[in-house]
Coordinates of C-alpha atoms and ligand atoms in Angstrom, one line a residue:
Chain A
M15 CA 33.1 33.0 3.9
S16 CA 34.3 31.6 0.7
V17 CA 31.2 31.0 -1.8
L18 CA 31.1 29.6 -5.0
V19 CA 29.1 30.7 -7.9
F20 CA 27.9 28.3 -11.0
I21 CA 26.1 30.7 -14.0
E22 CA 25.6 29.1 -17.6
A23 CA 26.4 31.5 -19.7
K24 CA 26.3 30.1 -23.9
S25 CA 27.1 33.0 -25.5
K26 CA 26.0 36.1 -23.3
V27 CA 26.1 36.7 -19.3
S28 CA 22.5 36.9 -18.3
K29 CA 20.8 39.0 -15.3
A30 CA 20.0 36.2 -13.7
A31 CA 23.7 35.3 -13.6
L32 CA 24.8 38.9 -12.7
E33 CA 21.8 38.7 -10.1
A34 CA 23.8 35.3 -8.4
V35 CA 27.3 36.8 -8.8
S36 CA 26.3 39.8 -7.1
Y37 CA 24.6 37.6 -4.5
G38 CA 27.5 36.2 -3.7
S39 CA 30.1 38.3 -3.6
K40 CA 27.5 39.6 -0.5
I41 CA 28.5 36.8 1.3
G42 CA 32.0 36.4 1.2
S43 CA 35.1 35.7 -1.9
T44 CA 33.3 34.5 -4.8
T45 CA 35.0 32.6 -7.1
V46 CA 32.4 32.0 -10.4
I47 CA 32.4 28.6 -12.3
T48 CA 31.1 28.3 -16.0
Y49 CA 31.9 26.2 -18.8
G50 CA 31.2 26.2 -22.5
N51 CA 32.9 29.1 -25.6
I52 CA 32.0 32.0 -24.2
N53 CA 34.6 34.2 -24.8
E54 CA 36.8 35.9 -22.6
Q55 CA 35.6 39.7 -22.6
E56 CA 32.3 39.0 -22.5
L57 CA 33.3 37.1 -18.9
T58 CA 35.2 39.9 -17.7
V59 CA 31.8 41.3 -17.1
I60 CA 31.4 39.1 -14.0
G61 CA 34.0 40.7 -12.2
E62 CA 32.2 44.2 -12.4
Y63 CA 29.8 42.5 -10.2
G64 CA 32.4 41.4 -7.7
A65 CA 33.3 38.0 -8.5
E66 CA 37.3 37.8 -8.0
K67 CA 38.1 34.7 -10.1
I68 CA 36.4 33.0 -12.7
L69 CA 36.7 28.9 -13.4
V70 CA 36.1 28.4 -17.1
N71 CA 35.6 24.7 -18.1
R72 CA 36.1 24.7 -22.3
S73 CA 35.5 21.2 -22.4
L74 CA 31.9 20.8 -21.9
N75 CA 29.2 22.0 -24.4
E76 CA 26.2 20.9 -23.3
S77 CA 23.9 21.3 -20.2
N78 CA 23.9 17.9 -18.7
D79 CA 23.0 17.2 -15.1
Q80 CA 25.2 14.7 -14.3
Q81 CA 28.2 16.1 -15.7
L82 CA 27.7 19.9 -14.3
T83 CA 27.0 18.3 -11.1
N84 CA 30.6 16.9 -11.0
L85 CA 32.2 20.1 -12.3
I86 CA 30.8 22.2 -9.4
S87 CA 31.8 19.9 -6.8
A88 CA 35.3 19.3 -8.5
A89 CA 35.4 23.5 -8.1
V90 CA 34.1 22.9 -4.8
D91 CA 37.1 20.8 -3.7
H92 CA 39.5 23.2 -5.5
T93 CA 38.3 26.5 -4.0
G94 CA 37.5 25.2 -0.4
A95 CA 33.9 26.9 -0.8
D96 CA 31.5 26.9 2.0
V97 CA 28.1 28.2 -0.1
V98 CA 27.6 27.4 -3.5
V99 CA 25.4 29.9 -5.2
I100 CA 23.5 28.6 -8.4
S101 CA 20.5 30.8 -10.0
Q102 CA 17.6 28.9 -10.2
D103 CA 16.8 29.4 -13.5
Q104 CA 15.7 26.2 -15.6
T105 CA 19.8 24.7 -15.6
G106 CA 19.9 25.3 -11.9
K107 CA 16.5 23.8 -10.9
S108 CA 17.7 21.1 -12.4
I109 CA 21.4 20.8 -11.0
G110 CA 21.0 22.9 -7.5
P111 CA 19.4 19.8 -6.1
R112 CA 21.7 17.5 -7.3
V113 CA 24.5 19.5 -6.4
A114 CA 23.2 19.8 -2.8
A115 CA 23.2 16.0 -2.7
K116 CA 26.1 15.4 -3.9
L117 CA 28.0 17.7 -1.3
N118 CA 25.6 16.5 1.7
A119 CA 24.6 19.8 1.7
G120 CA 21.7 21.7 3.2
H121 CA 19.5 23.2 0.1
V122 CA 17.5 26.7 -0.2
S123 CA 15.4 26.4 -3.0
G124 CA 14.6 29.9 -4.4
A125 CA 16.0 31.8 -1.9
I126 CA 14.7 35.9 -1.9
S127 CA 17.2 36.7 0.5
L128 CA 20.9 36.8 1.7
P129 CA 21.6 34.5 4.8
E130 CA 21.4 35.9 8.2
T131 CA 24.5 34.6 10.2
A132 CA 23.7 36.3 13.6
N133 CA 22.0 32.9 14.9
G134 CA 22.6 30.1 12.2
F135 CA 22.5 30.1 9.0
V136 CA 19.5 31.5 7.7
V137 CA 17.7 32.7 4.2
N138 CA 13.9 33.7 3.3
T139 CA 12.2 31.6 0.8
N140 CA 8.7 31.7 -1.0
V141 CA 6.6 29.0 0.2
F142 CA 3.1 28.6 -0.8
S143 CA 3.2 29.5 -4.4
G144 CA 4.4 33.2 -3.1
K145 CA 1.5 33.0 -0.6
A146 CA 3.7 33.1 2.3
M147 CA 7.6 33.1 3.0
A148 CA 9.5 31.0 5.3
K149 CA 12.7 31.6 6.9
I150 CA 14.7 28.5 6.7
T151 CA 17.9 27.2 9.1
V152 CA 20.5 25.1 7.1
H153 CA 22.3 22.6 9.9
S154 CA 25.4 21.7 7.4
D155 CA 28.5 22.8 7.5
K156 CA 28.3 23.2 3.6
K157 CA 25.3 24.9 2.0
V158 CA 23.8 25.6 -1.9
I159 CA 21.1 28.2 -2.3
S160 CA 19.1 28.4 -5.4
L161 CA 18.2 32.3 -5.6
L162 CA 15.2 33.2 -7.2
P163 CA 15.5 35.0 -10.6
N164 CA 14.6 39.1 -9.9
S165 CA 15.0 39.0 -6.2
H166 CA 18.4 40.4 -5.7
A167 CA 19.5 43.6 -7.8
P168 CA 22.7 43.1 -9.5
V169 CA 25.2 45.5 -7.7
K170 CA 28.3 47.2 -9.8
T171 CA 31.7 47.4 -7.7
N172 CA 35.0 48.5 -8.9
G173 CA 36.5 44.7 -9.3
S174 CA 37.8 42.8 -11.7
A175 CA 38.1 39.4 -11.8
T176 CA 41.0 37.2 -13.3
V177 CA 39.7 33.6 -15.4
E178 CA 41.4 30.5 -15.7
E179 CA 41.3 27.5 -17.1
F180 CA 39.5 24.6 -15.2
N181 CA 40.1 21.2 -15.9
A182 CA 38.1 17.9 -13.9
D183 CA 37.2 14.5 -14.3
L184 CA 33.4 14.7 -15.4
G185 CA 32.5 11.4 -15.8
E186 CA 30.3 10.7 -18.7
G187 CA 27.4 12.3 -20.4
R188 CA 23.6 10.2 -20.0
I189 CA 21.7 12.6 -21.6
I190 CA 22.0 13.7 -25.3
V191 CA 20.5 17.0 -26.6
K192 CA 19.2 16.4 -29.6
E193 CA 17.6 19.7 -30.6
L194 CA 17.1 22.9 -29.6
K195 CA 14.1 24.2 -30.4
T196 CA 14.5 28.1 -29.7
Q197 CA 11.5 30.2 -28.6
G198 CA 12.5 33.4 -30.0
E199 CA 14.5 36.8 -29.0
G200 CA 12.1 37.6 -26.0
I201 CA 13.8 37.9 -22.5
P202 CA 12.6 34.6 -20.5
L203 CA 9.3 35.3 -18.4
P204 CA 11.4 34.4 -15.0
E205 CA 13.8 37.3 -15.4
A206 CA 11.4 39.7 -17.4
E207 CA 11.4 43.2 -15.6
L208 CA 8.0 43.8 -17.6
V209 CA 5.4 41.6 -18.4
V210 CA 2.1 42.3 -19.8
S211 CA -0.4 39.5 -19.6
A212 CA -4.3 38.4 -20.5
G213 CA -7.0 36.0 -19.8
R214 CA -9.9 34.8 -21.2
G215 CA -11.6 37.8 -21.1
L216 CA -9.4 38.8 -24.9
K217 CA -12.2 36.3 -26.3
G218 CA -10.1 34.6 -28.4
P219 CA -6.2 34.2 -29.9
E220 CA -6.8 36.2 -33.0
N221 CA -7.2 39.2 -30.0
W222 CA -3.7 39.1 -29.1
G223 CA -2.6 41.4 -31.2
I224 CA -3.0 44.7 -28.8
V225 CA -1.3 42.7 -26.4
E226 CA 2.1 42.2 -28.2
D227 CA 1.6 45.7 -29.1
L228 CA 1.7 46.9 -26.0
A229 CA 4.6 44.6 -24.8
S230 CA 6.8 45.5 -27.7
T231 CA 6.0 48.7 -27.0
I232 CA 7.9 48.7 -23.4
G233 CA 9.8 45.6 -24.2
A234 CA 7.9 43.6 -22.1
T235 CA 7.3 40.2 -21.7
T236 CA 3.8 38.3 -22.7
A237 CA 2.1 35.7 -20.1
C238 CA -1.6 34.3 -19.9
S239 CA -3.9 32.9 -17.4
R240 CA -4.1 28.8 -16.9
P241 CA -7.2 28.2 -19.2
V242 CA -6.2 30.1 -21.9
S243 CA -2.9 28.1 -22.7
D244 CA -4.8 25.0 -21.6
I245 CA -7.2 26.0 -24.3
G246 CA -4.8 26.3 -26.8
W247 CA -4.9 30.9 -27.7
R248 CA -1.1 30.9 -26.2
P249 CA 1.7 28.4 -25.8
H250 CA 2.5 26.5 -22.0
H251 CA 5.3 28.5 -21.3
E252 CA 2.9 31.7 -21.4
H253 CA 0.9 29.9 -18.2
V254 CA 1.6 31.7 -14.9
G255 CA 0.0 31.2 -12.0
Q256 CA 0.5 28.2 -9.1
T257 CA 0.7 25.4 -11.5
G258 CA 2.7 27.6 -14.6
I259 CA 5.4 29.7 -13.8
A260 CA 5.7 32.4 -11.1
I261 CA 7.3 35.4 -11.5
R262 CA 8.4 38.2 -9.9
P263 CA 8.7 41.4 -11.9
N264 CA 8.6 45.3 -11.8
L265 CA 5.7 45.6 -13.7
Y266 CA 2.7 43.3 -14.6
I267 CA -0.1 44.7 -16.2
A268 CA -3.3 42.0 -16.2
A269 CA -5.9 42.6 -18.9
G270 CA -9.0 40.4 -18.9
I271 CA -8.1 38.1 -16.0
S272 CA -10.4 37.9 -13.4
G273 CA -7.6 37.3 -10.3
A274 CA -8.4 33.5 -9.2
I275 CA -6.6 32.8 -6.2
Q276 CA -4.4 29.9 -7.8
H277 CA -3.5 32.9 -10.7
L278 CA -2.6 35.4 -7.8
A279 CA -0.4 33.0 -6.5
G280 CA 2.0 32.9 -9.2
V281 CA 2.1 37.2 -9.6
N282 CA 1.6 38.0 -5.9
G283 CA 5.7 38.8 -5.8
S284 CA 5.2 41.3 -8.9
K285 CA 6.6 44.9 -7.7
V286 CA 3.2 46.8 -9.2
I287 CA 0.3 45.1 -10.5
V288 CA -1.7 46.8 -12.8
V289 CA -5.2 45.1 -13.4
I290 CA -7.6 46.1 -16.6
N291 CA -11.3 44.2 -15.8
T292 CA -14.9 45.4 -17.0
D293 CA -15.9 44.1 -13.8
S294 CA -15.6 46.1 -11.0
E295 CA -15.9 43.3 -8.8
A296 CA -13.0 41.5 -9.9
P297 CA -10.9 40.0 -7.2
F298 CA -8.0 40.7 -8.9
F299 CA -8.6 44.4 -7.8
K300 CA -7.9 43.5 -4.5
A301 CA -4.3 42.3 -5.4
A302 CA -3.7 45.6 -7.4
D303 CA -1.7 48.9 -6.9
Y304 CA -3.6 50.5 -10.4
G305 CA -7.2 49.2 -11.5
I306 CA -8.9 50.5 -14.5
I307 CA -12.5 49.5 -14.5
G308 CA -13.0 49.1 -18.5
D309 CA -12.9 47.2 -21.8
A310 CA -9.2 45.8 -22.9
F311 CA -10.2 46.0 -26.4
E312 CA -9.8 49.7 -26.0
V313 CA -7.8 50.2 -22.9
L314 CA -4.9 48.5 -24.1
P315 CA -4.4 50.0 -27.4
R316 CA -5.3 53.3 -25.3
L317 CA -2.2 52.7 -22.8
N318 CA -0.1 51.3 -25.7
E319 CA -0.7 55.0 -27.1
A320 CA 0.2 56.5 -23.5
F321 CA 3.1 55.1 -23.5
K322 CA 4.4 55.6 -26.9
K323 CA 3.9 59.4 -26.4
F324 CA 5.8 59.2 -23.2
Q325 CA 8.5 57.2 -24.7
S326 CA 9.1 59.9 -27.7
S327 CA 8.6 62.6 -24.2
Q328 CA 11.5 61.2 -22.8
N329 CA 14.0 61.5 -26.3
Chain B
M82 CA 8.3 -1.4 -17.1
K83 CA 8.7 -0.8 -13.4
L84 CA 7.7 3.0 -12.8
L85 CA 7.4 4.2 -9.5
V86 CA 5.8 7.6 -9.2
C87 CA 6.5 10.1 -6.2
I88 CA 3.6 11.2 -4.8
S89 CA 2.7 14.1 -2.1
K90 CA -0.4 16.2 -0.5
A91 CA -0.8 19.5 -0.8
P92 CA -3.4 21.9 0.4
D93 CA -6.1 22.7 -1.6
T94 CA -5.2 25.5 -4.4
T95 CA -7.6 27.3 -2.4
A96 CA -6.9 26.9 1.1
K97 CA -6.3 29.9 3.6
I98 CA -3.1 30.1 4.4
S99 CA -1.9 31.1 8.1
F100 CA 0.3 29.6 10.9
S101 CA 0.3 28.5 13.9
D102 CA 2.5 28.1 17.0
N103 CA 4.3 30.8 17.1
D104 CA 4.6 31.3 12.8
T105 CA 6.8 28.3 13.1
K106 CA 3.9 25.2 12.0
F107 CA 1.7 25.6 8.9
N108 CA -2.6 26.1 10.1
E109 CA -3.8 22.5 8.9
S110 CA -7.4 23.2 10.6
G111 CA -10.3 23.9 7.9
V112 CA -7.9 22.7 5.3
Q113 CA -8.5 20.6 2.4
Y114 CA -5.4 18.0 0.9
I115 CA -5.3 17.3 -2.4
V116 CA -2.7 15.0 -4.6
N117 CA 0.0 18.0 -5.3
P118 CA -1.1 18.9 -9.0
Y119 CA 1.7 18.4 -11.2
D120 CA 2.5 14.7 -9.1
E121 CA -1.1 13.6 -10.3
W122 CA -2.2 15.4 -13.4
Y123 CA 1.4 15.1 -15.3
A124 CA 3.8 12.2 -13.6
L125 CA 1.5 9.8 -12.7
V126 CA -1.1 10.3 -15.5
R127 CA 2.4 9.8 -18.1
A128 CA 3.1 6.7 -16.4
L129 CA 0.1 4.9 -16.3
E130 CA -0.1 6.0 -20.5
I131 CA 3.1 4.1 -20.6
V132 CA 2.3 0.9 -18.7
E133 CA -1.3 0.9 -20.7
K134 CA 0.6 0.8 -24.1
N135 CA 3.8 -1.3 -23.3
G136 CA 2.6 -3.5 -20.0
G137 CA 4.3 -3.1 -16.6
T138 CA 3.2 -1.8 -13.7
V139 CA 3.0 1.7 -11.9
T140 CA 3.8 1.9 -7.9
T141 CA 3.4 5.1 -6.3
I142 CA 5.9 6.1 -3.3
T143 CA 4.9 8.7 -0.7
V144 CA 6.7 10.0 2.2
G145 CA 4.4 11.0 5.2
S146 CA 2.2 9.6 7.9
S147 CA -1.4 7.7 7.3
A148 CA -2.9 11.5 7.0
D149 CA -1.7 10.9 3.3
D150 CA -3.4 8.2 3.0
P151 CA -6.4 9.8 1.2
T152 CA -4.4 11.1 -1.2
I153 CA -2.6 7.7 -2.5
R154 CA -5.7 6.2 -2.4
K155 CA -6.9 9.1 -4.9
A156 CA -3.8 7.6 -6.9
L157 CA -5.0 4.3 -6.8
A158 CA -8.0 5.1 -8.0
I159 CA -6.8 7.3 -11.4
G160 CA -4.9 3.6 -11.7
A161 CA -1.6 2.8 -10.0
N162 CA -0.9 -0.6 -9.2
D163 CA 0.3 -0.6 -5.4
A164 CA 0.8 2.2 -3.3
V165 CA 4.3 2.2 -0.7
R166 CA 4.5 4.6 2.2
I167 CA 7.0 5.9 4.1
D168 CA 6.0 6.1 7.7
S169 CA 7.6 9.7 8.5
E170 CA 7.4 13.0 8.6
A171 CA 9.0 14.9 5.2
L172 CA 11.2 16.0 7.3
D173 CA 13.4 18.4 4.2
A174 CA 13.7 17.5 0.3
S175 CA 17.0 15.7 1.4
Y176 CA 15.3 13.3 3.7
V177 CA 12.4 12.8 1.8
A178 CA 14.7 12.2 -1.2
K179 CA 17.0 9.3 0.9
Q180 CA 14.0 7.8 2.0
I181 CA 13.2 7.4 -1.8
A182 CA 16.5 6.3 -3.2
E183 CA 16.9 3.8 -0.3
Y184 CA 13.7 1.9 -0.8
A185 CA 14.3 2.4 -4.5
K186 CA 18.1 0.9 -4.8
D187 CA 18.1 -2.6 -5.3
K188 CA 14.2 -2.5 -7.0
E189 CA 15.5 -1.9 -10.6
F190 CA 12.5 0.9 -11.5
D191 CA 12.8 2.0 -15.2
I192 CA 11.7 5.5 -14.5
I193 CA 11.2 7.0 -11.3
L194 CA 8.7 10.5 -11.8
T195 CA 7.9 13.5 -10.0
G196 CA 6.1 16.1 -10.3
K197 CA 7.8 19.6 -10.8
E198 CA 7.3 20.8 -7.8
T199 CA 4.7 20.7 -4.8
I200 CA 2.9 24.0 -4.5
N201 CA 3.2 24.2 -0.8
Y202 CA 6.7 24.0 -0.5
N203 CA 7.8 24.6 -4.5
G204 CA 11.4 23.1 -3.6
A205 CA 11.6 21.5 -7.2
Q206 CA 14.2 19.8 -5.2
V207 CA 13.1 16.1 -4.9
G208 CA 13.4 14.4 -8.0
G209 CA 17.5 15.5 -8.3
M210 CA 17.9 14.4 -5.4
I211 CA 16.9 11.1 -6.0
A212 CA 19.0 10.8 -9.5
E213 CA 22.0 11.9 -7.4
N214 CA 21.4 9.2 -4.7
L215 CA 21.1 6.5 -7.4
N216 CA 23.3 7.9 -9.5
Q217 CA 20.9 8.5 -12.5
P218 CA 20.0 11.0 -14.9
F219 CA 17.3 13.8 -14.2
I220 CA 15.4 15.5 -16.4
S221 CA 13.7 18.4 -14.9
L222 CA 10.8 20.5 -16.2
A223 CA 9.9 17.7 -18.9
T224 CA 7.2 18.2 -20.5
K225 CA 6.8 15.2 -23.0
L226 CA 8.2 11.4 -22.8
E227 CA 8.4 8.7 -25.5
I228 CA 9.2 5.4 -24.9
E229 CA 11.4 2.5 -27.3
G230 CA 12.6 -0.1 -25.5
N231 CA 15.1 1.4 -23.2
T232 CA 15.8 4.4 -24.7
A233 CA 13.2 7.5 -23.7
T234 CA 12.9 10.9 -25.9
L235 CA 12.0 13.3 -23.4
E236 CA 11.4 17.7 -24.3
R237 CA 12.0 19.7 -21.3
D238 CA 12.0 23.7 -20.8
V239 CA 15.2 25.2 -20.8
Q240 CA 16.3 28.8 -20.9
G241 CA 14.6 30.6 -24.1
G242 CA 13.1 27.2 -25.7
T243 CA 12.7 24.1 -25.4
E244 CA 15.2 21.1 -26.1
V245 CA 14.4 17.5 -27.6
L246 CA 16.9 14.9 -25.5
E247 CA 17.2 11.5 -25.6
T248 CA 18.7 9.2 -22.7
Q249 CA 18.5 5.3 -21.8
T250 CA 16.7 4.2 -18.3
P251 CA 17.0 4.2 -15.6
F252 CA 16.3 7.8 -15.2
V253 CA 14.4 10.3 -13.0
L254 CA 11.9 12.9 -14.4
S255 CA 10.2 15.8 -13.2
A256 CA 6.7 16.3 -14.5
S257 CA 5.7 20.1 -15.9
K258 CA 2.6 21.0 -17.6
G259 CA 2.1 19.3 -21.1
M260 CA 2.9 15.8 -20.3
A261 CA 0.0 14.3 -20.2
E262 CA -4.1 15.4 -19.8
Q263 CA -5.3 15.2 -16.1
R264 CA -7.8 11.8 -15.2
I265 CA -10.7 12.3 -13.3
P266 CA -11.1 8.9 -11.3
N267 CA -14.3 7.0 -12.2
M268 CA -16.3 4.9 -9.8
R269 CA -14.8 1.5 -10.9
G270 CA -11.5 2.9 -10.1
I271 CA -13.1 4.2 -6.9
M272 CA -13.7 0.8 -5.4
A273 CA -10.6 -1.2 -6.7
A274 CA -8.5 1.6 -4.9
R275 CA -9.8 0.2 -1.4
T276 CA -8.6 -3.8 -2.2
K277 CA -5.3 -2.3 -3.4
P278 CA -2.2 -2.8 -2.0
L279 CA -1.0 0.1 0.4
N280 CA 2.2 -1.2 2.3
V281 CA 3.6 1.0 4.9
I282 CA 7.1 0.7 5.4
P283 CA 9.4 2.3 8.3
A284 CA 11.9 4.7 7.5
I285 CA 16.0 4.9 8.2
E286 CA 17.6 7.0 10.5
I287 CA 18.4 10.3 9.1
E288 CA 19.1 14.0 9.6
N289 CA 17.4 16.2 8.0
L290 CA 20.1 19.2 6.9
T291 CA 17.7 22.1 6.9
S292 CA 14.3 23.1 9.1
V293 CA 11.9 25.9 9.0
L294 CA 12.4 28.3 11.4
S295 CA 9.5 30.5 10.9
Y296 CA 6.8 31.3 8.3
S297 CA 5.6 35.1 7.2
L298 CA 2.4 36.0 5.2
P299 CA 3.5 39.0 2.4
D300 CA 2.6 42.4 3.6
A301 CA -1.2 42.9 2.6
K302 CA -1.0 45.6 -0.5
S303 CA -2.2 49.1 0.5
G304 CA -5.2 49.4 -1.9
C305 CA -5.7 50.0 -5.2
K306 CA -5.4 53.4 -7.2
Y307 CA -8.4 53.9 -9.8
I308 CA -7.4 55.7 -13.0
D309 CA -10.3 56.2 -15.5
P310 CA -10.1 54.1 -18.1
E311 CA -10.1 57.3 -21.0
N312 CA -6.8 58.8 -19.5
M313 CA -4.1 56.3 -20.0
D314 CA -1.5 59.1 -20.1
E315 CA -2.7 59.7 -15.8
L316 CA -1.2 55.8 -15.6
V317 CA 2.0 56.4 -17.1
D318 CA 2.9 59.3 -15.8
L319 CA 2.1 56.6 -12.3
L320 CA 3.9 54.5 -13.3
H321 CA 7.0 56.3 -14.3
N322 CA 7.2 59.0 -11.4
E323 CA 4.9 57.1 -8.7
A324 CA 5.5 53.4 -8.7
K325 CA 9.1 54.1 -10.6
V326 CA 8.9 50.9 -12.6
I327 CA 9.0 52.7 -16.3
Ligands
FAD594 C1 -5.7 23.0 -9.0 C2 -5.6 24.5 -9.6 C3 -4.8 25.1 -10.4 C4 -5.1 26.0 -11.3 N1 -3.6 26.9 -11.4 C5 -3.7 28.3 -12.4 C6 -2.5 28.7 -12.4 O1 -1.4 28.4 -12.0 N2 -2.9 29.8 -13.4 C7 -4.0 30.3 -13.5 O2 -4.5 31.6 -14.0 N3 -5.2 29.6 -13.1 C8 -4.8 28.5 -12.2 N4 -5.9 28.0 -12.1 C9 -7.5 28.9 -13.0 C10 -8.2 29.8 -12.0 O3 -8.3 29.1 -10.8 C11 -9.1 30.3 -12.9 O4 -10.1 29.5 -13.3 C12 -8.3 31.0 -13.9 O5 -7.1 31.7 -14.0 C13 -9.0 32.1 -14.5 O6 -8.8 32.6 -15.9 P1 -8.9 33.9 -16.6 O7 -9.2 35.2 -15.3 O8 -8.3 34.3 -17.3 O9 -10.7 33.8 -16.7 P2 -12.4 34.3 -16.4 O10 -11.9 33.5 -14.7 O11 -13.0 33.6 -17.3 O12 -12.0 35.7 -16.3 C14 -12.1 36.5 -17.4 C15 -12.0 38.1 -17.0 O13 -12.0 39.1 -17.7 C16 -12.5 40.1 -17.4 N5 -13.2 40.6 -19.0 C17 -14.2 40.5 -19.9 N6 -14.3 40.7 -20.8 C18 -13.3 41.7 -20.7 C19 -13.0 42.6 -21.7 N7 -12.9 43.2 -22.8 N8 -11.6 43.6 -21.4 C20 -11.7 43.3 -19.9 N9 -11.7 42.4 -18.8 C21 -12.9 41.5 -19.8 C22 -14.3 39.0 -17.1 O14 -14.5 40.3 -15.9 C23 -12.9 38.2 -15.6 O15 -13.0 39.0 -14.5 C24 -5.9 26.8 -11.8 C25 -7.2 26.0 -11.2 C26 -7.1 24.6 -10.3 C27 -8.0 24.4 -9.6
AMP595 N1 6.8 13.4 1.2 C1 7.2 13.3 0.0 N2 6.8 12.1 -0.5 C2 7.1 11.5 -1.8 N3 7.0 12.4 -3.0 C3 7.3 14.1 -2.5 C4 7.2 13.8 -1.5 N4 7.3 15.5 -1.7 C5 7.6 15.8 -2.6 N5 7.7 14.4 -3.7 C6 7.9 14.4 -4.8 O1 8.9 15.3 -5.1 C7 8.8 16.4 -6.3 C8 9.2 17.3 -5.5 O2 8.9 18.4 -4.7 P1 9.5 19.6 -4.1 O3 11.1 19.2 -4.1 O4 8.7 19.8 -2.7 O5 9.0 20.4 -4.5 C9 6.9 16.6 -5.9 O6 6.1 17.0 -7.1 C10 6.9 14.8 -5.9 O7 6.7 14.3 -7.1

């Protein structure tokens, strides 16, 4: 099968992008389509993850849903791709369905497995906010797969890719970007492998220092429960759960969070869950791998010290 | 302004998820349905705020069966002027989007609002597909919407931050947290909703491009290992040597 992988690589190729490339190359011979003025050196990394060719459009600089859709569709015509793979980051969420509609292709949203092709074309996704999985059959000839970040580990191959400029009629962009307010340097939550999260048990925003200290020691991204972002203790983009962001890190440390079903829905895809709660009856312990019945105000700083000790022993 | 809000129903967030018919169907027995939170709390309420300020109408649209009517009435109770239900099972996202686009194509809606995603299928698909079918811009995961004449200023979540952008009507957006505050319907709204128009129209004949082969539940956790709160060295050791995540 011929595969086209779209990645957004503004200045650096992200981990989510490498996941998508690696995933695509497991399905078939893979061409990557990207845009912007990223330098060629940086792009060659993609070849090490299984892509054979990289098409880059230099005329487009801004993520614009209609122009990107036209770009991807032109690249599908150019390569004859049967399958389009898009990493389901925020850009992916805005263009994946659109590309599928343009190609009249069946769309798998939030894929977590490679396609099984023994009997049709079947891909697994999470549904019911992570409380269940579904096998989705795609009936159309062309297929679009939006790959959930952190669900396919990128694997290095010995390959390398050629880079080609790719021009196409992109039409007009009807969205004008006025400003980008950045969130800072940290790893965005959906891509984070390590997450430290806290809830109402922390009592107030002034107490978040112990959460941030632990996160910075291990290089984790911070998250929170919904009430904490609703009352404005923490920004909305940290809210995880059924009505917030769904995440699947390797490690999720939750302090002072009761573990309501709506919270669990967004985090139970985590590989390992550590729960810190004063209440031994907190429902979160049922979903935890490691539990600490104790006061977050004591346990978090102690855990931070233990990690620091561990890190210095490793050096 | 003429606004169209896409409303779907979703199982209550505390509903127990199980499957029937050899794991091919969601088991609805005992399940309470609610309006999908993103549709109700953010898309619908922001649409109402806009017409309250600028004048106009808010119509809701749903692809579903009569089983959807109670959730549609709830949207009317919160304040929508009228509702349309396209009478068909929602076969997949492309099917839903084509039905809605077909309805909307000659009605000159200024903005079509969807929720960020449904909490049962989590596809975040329908909005972008409607936009493509109507050849309109799509602003996904919008957290803010202001409108001045034909010009809309929006904010949306993007990688590593928030984008402030501008576009002209008509366009499609998917609404995310931050766009509005949840409203609770009052008695007057609930009474009025009973007599507001809910127009049921037939679906057009199209094929779905995907279908669900089967469902499964994730493996249960094998159980929690408790660690002495005094002994965080042990936890770090387990995370390193046993769980291998550090
Ligand atoms: C439709 C709907 C959607 C929802 N979506 C979400 C969602 O997406 N995400 C989400 O998180 N919630 C969601 N909720 C809310 C959810 O039901 C819970 O109310 C919420 O998760 C509780 O947040 P919490 O655990 O921080 O607070 P609480 O439930 O108040 O729990 C605080 C916990 O901290 C513990 N604690 C107290 N002091 C300490 C201490 N010193 N040290 C350690 N532990 C301590 C307590 O024992 C308790 O377990 C949703 C609810 C609804 C109805
Ligand atoms: N059957 C439906 N009828 C009307 N609108 C829907 C339907 N299904 C989904 N939507 C809208 O599309 C959004 C995204 O849905 P989904 O693609 O399923 O995540 C929802 O928040 C709704 O606004």
